[in-house]
Amino acid sequence: MAKWLQSGRRRDMCVLLAAAADGELSGQRLKTRLESRYDTRIEPKSFYGALDALESAGFVDHREDGIADKYSLTDAGQRRLREQYEWMRAALGDDD
Protein backbone atom coordinates (compact mmCIF):
# COMPACT_ATOMS: atom_id res chain seq x y z
CA MET A 1 0.00 0.00 0.00
CA ALA A 2 1.34 3.38 -0.94
CA LYS A 3 2.28 5.77 1.84
CA TRP A 4 -0.24 8.34 0.61
CA LEU A 5 -3.03 6.23 2.08
CA GLN A 6 -1.30 5.96 5.44
CA SER A 7 -2.29 9.55 6.12
CA GLY A 8 -5.90 10.01 7.21
CA ARG A 9 -5.86 13.59 6.00
CA ARG A 10 -4.73 12.57 2.52
CA ARG A 11 -7.32 9.79 2.41
CA ASP A 12 -10.05 12.21 3.43
CA MET A 13 -8.92 14.78 0.87
CA CYS A 14 -9.23 12.12 -1.83
CA VAL A 15 -12.69 11.11 -0.57
CA LEU A 16 -13.86 14.72 -0.75
CA LEU A 17 -12.46 15.12 -4.26
CA ALA A 18 -14.16 11.91 -5.38
CA ALA A 19 -17.45 13.12 -3.91
CA ALA A 20 -17.32 16.53 -5.61
CA ALA A 21 -20.33 17.08 -7.87
CA ASP A 22 -18.26 18.05 -10.92
CA GLY A 23 -15.21 15.96 -9.99
CA GLU A 24 -13.09 18.86 -8.79
CA LEU A 25 -12.84 21.39 -5.98
CA SER A 26 -10.91 24.57 -5.46
CA GLY A 27 -8.17 24.31 -2.88
CA GLN A 28 -10.08 26.61 -0.51
CA ARG A 29 -13.34 24.68 -0.86
CA LEU A 30 -11.51 21.40 -0.26
CA LYS A 31 -9.83 22.86 2.83
CA THR A 32 -13.15 24.20 4.14
CA ARG A 33 -14.89 20.85 3.69
CA LEU A 34 -12.04 19.04 5.40
CA GLU A 35 -12.09 21.50 8.31
CA SER A 36 -15.85 20.97 8.63
CA ARG A 37 -15.33 17.22 8.77
CA TYR A 38 -12.64 17.51 11.44
CA ASP A 39 -14.37 20.42 13.21
CA THR A 40 -11.06 22.24 13.49
CA ARG A 41 -8.90 24.70 11.59
CA ILE A 42 -6.09 23.25 9.48
CA GLU A 43 -2.95 25.30 8.95
CA PRO A 44 -2.66 26.24 5.26
CA LYS A 45 0.98 25.10 5.11
CA SER A 46 0.02 21.66 6.39
CA PHE A 47 -3.04 21.39 4.12
CA TYR A 48 -1.26 22.47 0.94
CA GLY A 49 1.74 20.30 1.84
CA ALA A 50 -0.53 17.25 1.88
CA LEU A 51 -2.16 18.35 -1.38
CA ASP A 52 1.24 18.88 -3.01
CA ALA A 53 2.35 15.42 -1.86
CA LEU A 54 -0.74 13.86 -3.47
CA GLU A 55 -0.04 15.75 -6.67
CA SER A 56 3.66 14.80 -6.67
CA ALA A 57 2.69 11.14 -6.23
CA GLY A 58 0.41 11.38 -9.26
CA PHE A 59 -2.89 10.92 -7.39
CA VAL A 60 -4.21 14.48 -7.75
CA ASP A 61 -4.17 16.93 -10.66
CA HIS A 62 -4.68 20.64 -10.51
CA ARG A 63 -5.52 23.32 -13.02
CA GLU A 64 -5.76 27.08 -12.78
CA ASP A 65 -9.24 28.54 -13.01
CA GLY A 66 -9.01 32.30 -12.77
CA ILE A 67 -7.54 33.10 -9.37
CA ALA A 68 -8.30 29.65 -7.94
CA ASP A 69 -6.58 26.32 -8.39
CA LYS A 70 -8.97 23.41 -8.98
CA TYR A 71 -8.03 19.91 -7.86
CA SER A 72 -9.28 16.51 -9.01
CA LEU A 73 -8.29 12.87 -8.62
CA THR A 74 -6.27 11.25 -11.35
CA ASP A 75 -7.12 7.75 -12.58
CA ALA A 76 -4.42 6.43 -10.24
CA GLY A 77 -5.92 8.37 -7.33
CA GLN A 78 -9.38 7.00 -8.06
CA ARG A 79 -8.00 3.47 -8.30
CA ARG A 80 -6.17 3.74 -4.97
CA LEU A 81 -9.19 5.25 -3.28
CA ARG A 82 -11.37 2.42 -4.60
CA GLU A 83 -8.84 -0.14 -3.29
CA GLN A 84 -8.96 1.56 0.13
CA TYR A 85 -12.75 1.50 0.10
CA GLU A 86 -12.86 -2.20 -0.80
CA TRP A 87 -10.35 -3.01 1.95
CA MET A 88 -12.39 -1.11 4.53
CA ARG A 89 -15.62 -2.71 3.38
CA ALA A 90 -14.13 -6.20 3.64
CA ALA A 91 -12.59 -5.46 7.04
CA LEU A 92 -15.95 -4.27 8.36
CA GLY A 93 -17.75 -7.29 6.95
CA ASP A 94 -20.01 -5.23 4.68
CA ASP A 95 -20.67 -7.53 1.74
CA ASP A 96 -23.60 -5.54 0.30
C-alpha positions in Angstrom: 0.0 0.0 0.0 1.3 3.4 -0.9 2.3 5.8 1.8 -0.2 8.3 0.6 -3.0 6.2 2.1 -1.3 6.0 5.4 -2.3 9.5 6.1 -5.9 10.0 7.2 -5.9 13.6 6.0 -4.7 12.6 2.5 -7.3 9.8 2.4 -10.1 12.2 3.4 -8.9 14.8 0.9 -9.2 12.1 -1.8 -12.7 11.1 -0.6 -13.9 14.7 -0.8 -12.5 15.1 -4.3 -14.2 11.9 -5.4 -17.5 13.1 -3.9 -17.3 16.5 -5.6 -20.3 17.1 -7.9 -18.3 18.0 -10.9 -15.2 16.0 -10.0 -13.1 18.9 -8.8 -12.8 21.4 -6.0 -10.9 24.6 -5.5 -8.2 24.3 -2.9 -10.1 26.6 -0.5 -13.3 24.7 -0.9 -11.5 21.4 -0.3 -9.8 22.9 2.8 -13.1 24.2 4.1 -14.9 20.8 3.7 -12.0 19.0 5.4 -12.1 21.5 8.3 -15.8 21.0 8.6 -15.3 17.2 8.8 -12.6 17.5 11.4 -14.4 20.4 13.2 -11.1 22.2 13.5 -8.9 24.7 11.6 -6.1 23.3 9.5 -2.9 25.3 9.0 -2.7 26.2 5.3 1.0 25.1 5.1 0.0 21.7 6.4 -3.0 21.4 4.1 -1.3 22.5 0.9 1.7 20.3 1.8 -0.5 17.3 1.9 -2.2 18.3 -1.4 1.2 18.9 -3.0 2.4 15.4 -1.9 -0.7 13.9 -3.5 0.0 15.7 -6.7 3.7 14.8 -6.7 2.7 11.1 -6.2 0.4 11.4 -9.3 -2.9 10.9 -7.4 -4.2 14.5 -7.8 -4.2 16.9 -10.7 -4.7 20.6 -10.5 -5.5 23.3 -13.0 -5.8 27.1 -12.8 -9.2 28.5 -13.0 -9.0 32.3 -12.8 -7.5 33.1 -9.4 -8.3 29.6 -7.9 -6.6 26.3 -8.4 -9.0 23.4 -9.0 -8.0 19.9 -7.9 -9.3 16.5 -9.0 -8.3 12.9 -8.6 -6.3 11.2 -11.4 -7.1 7.7 -12.6 -4.4 6.4 -10.2 -5.9 8.4 -7.3 -9.4 7.0 -8.1 -8.0 3.5 -8.3 -6.2 3.7 -5.0 -9.2 5.3 -3.3 -11.4 2.4 -4.6 -8.8 -0.1 -3.3 -9.0 1.6 0.1 -12.7 1.5 0.1 -12.9 -2.2 -0.8 -10.3 -3.0 1.9 -12.4 -1.1 4.5 -15.6 -2.7 3.4 -14.1 -6.2 3.6 -12.6 -5.5 7.0 -15.9 -4.3 8.4 -17.8 -7.3 6.9 -20.0 -5.2 4.7 -20.7 -7.5 1.7 -23.6 -5.5 0.3 
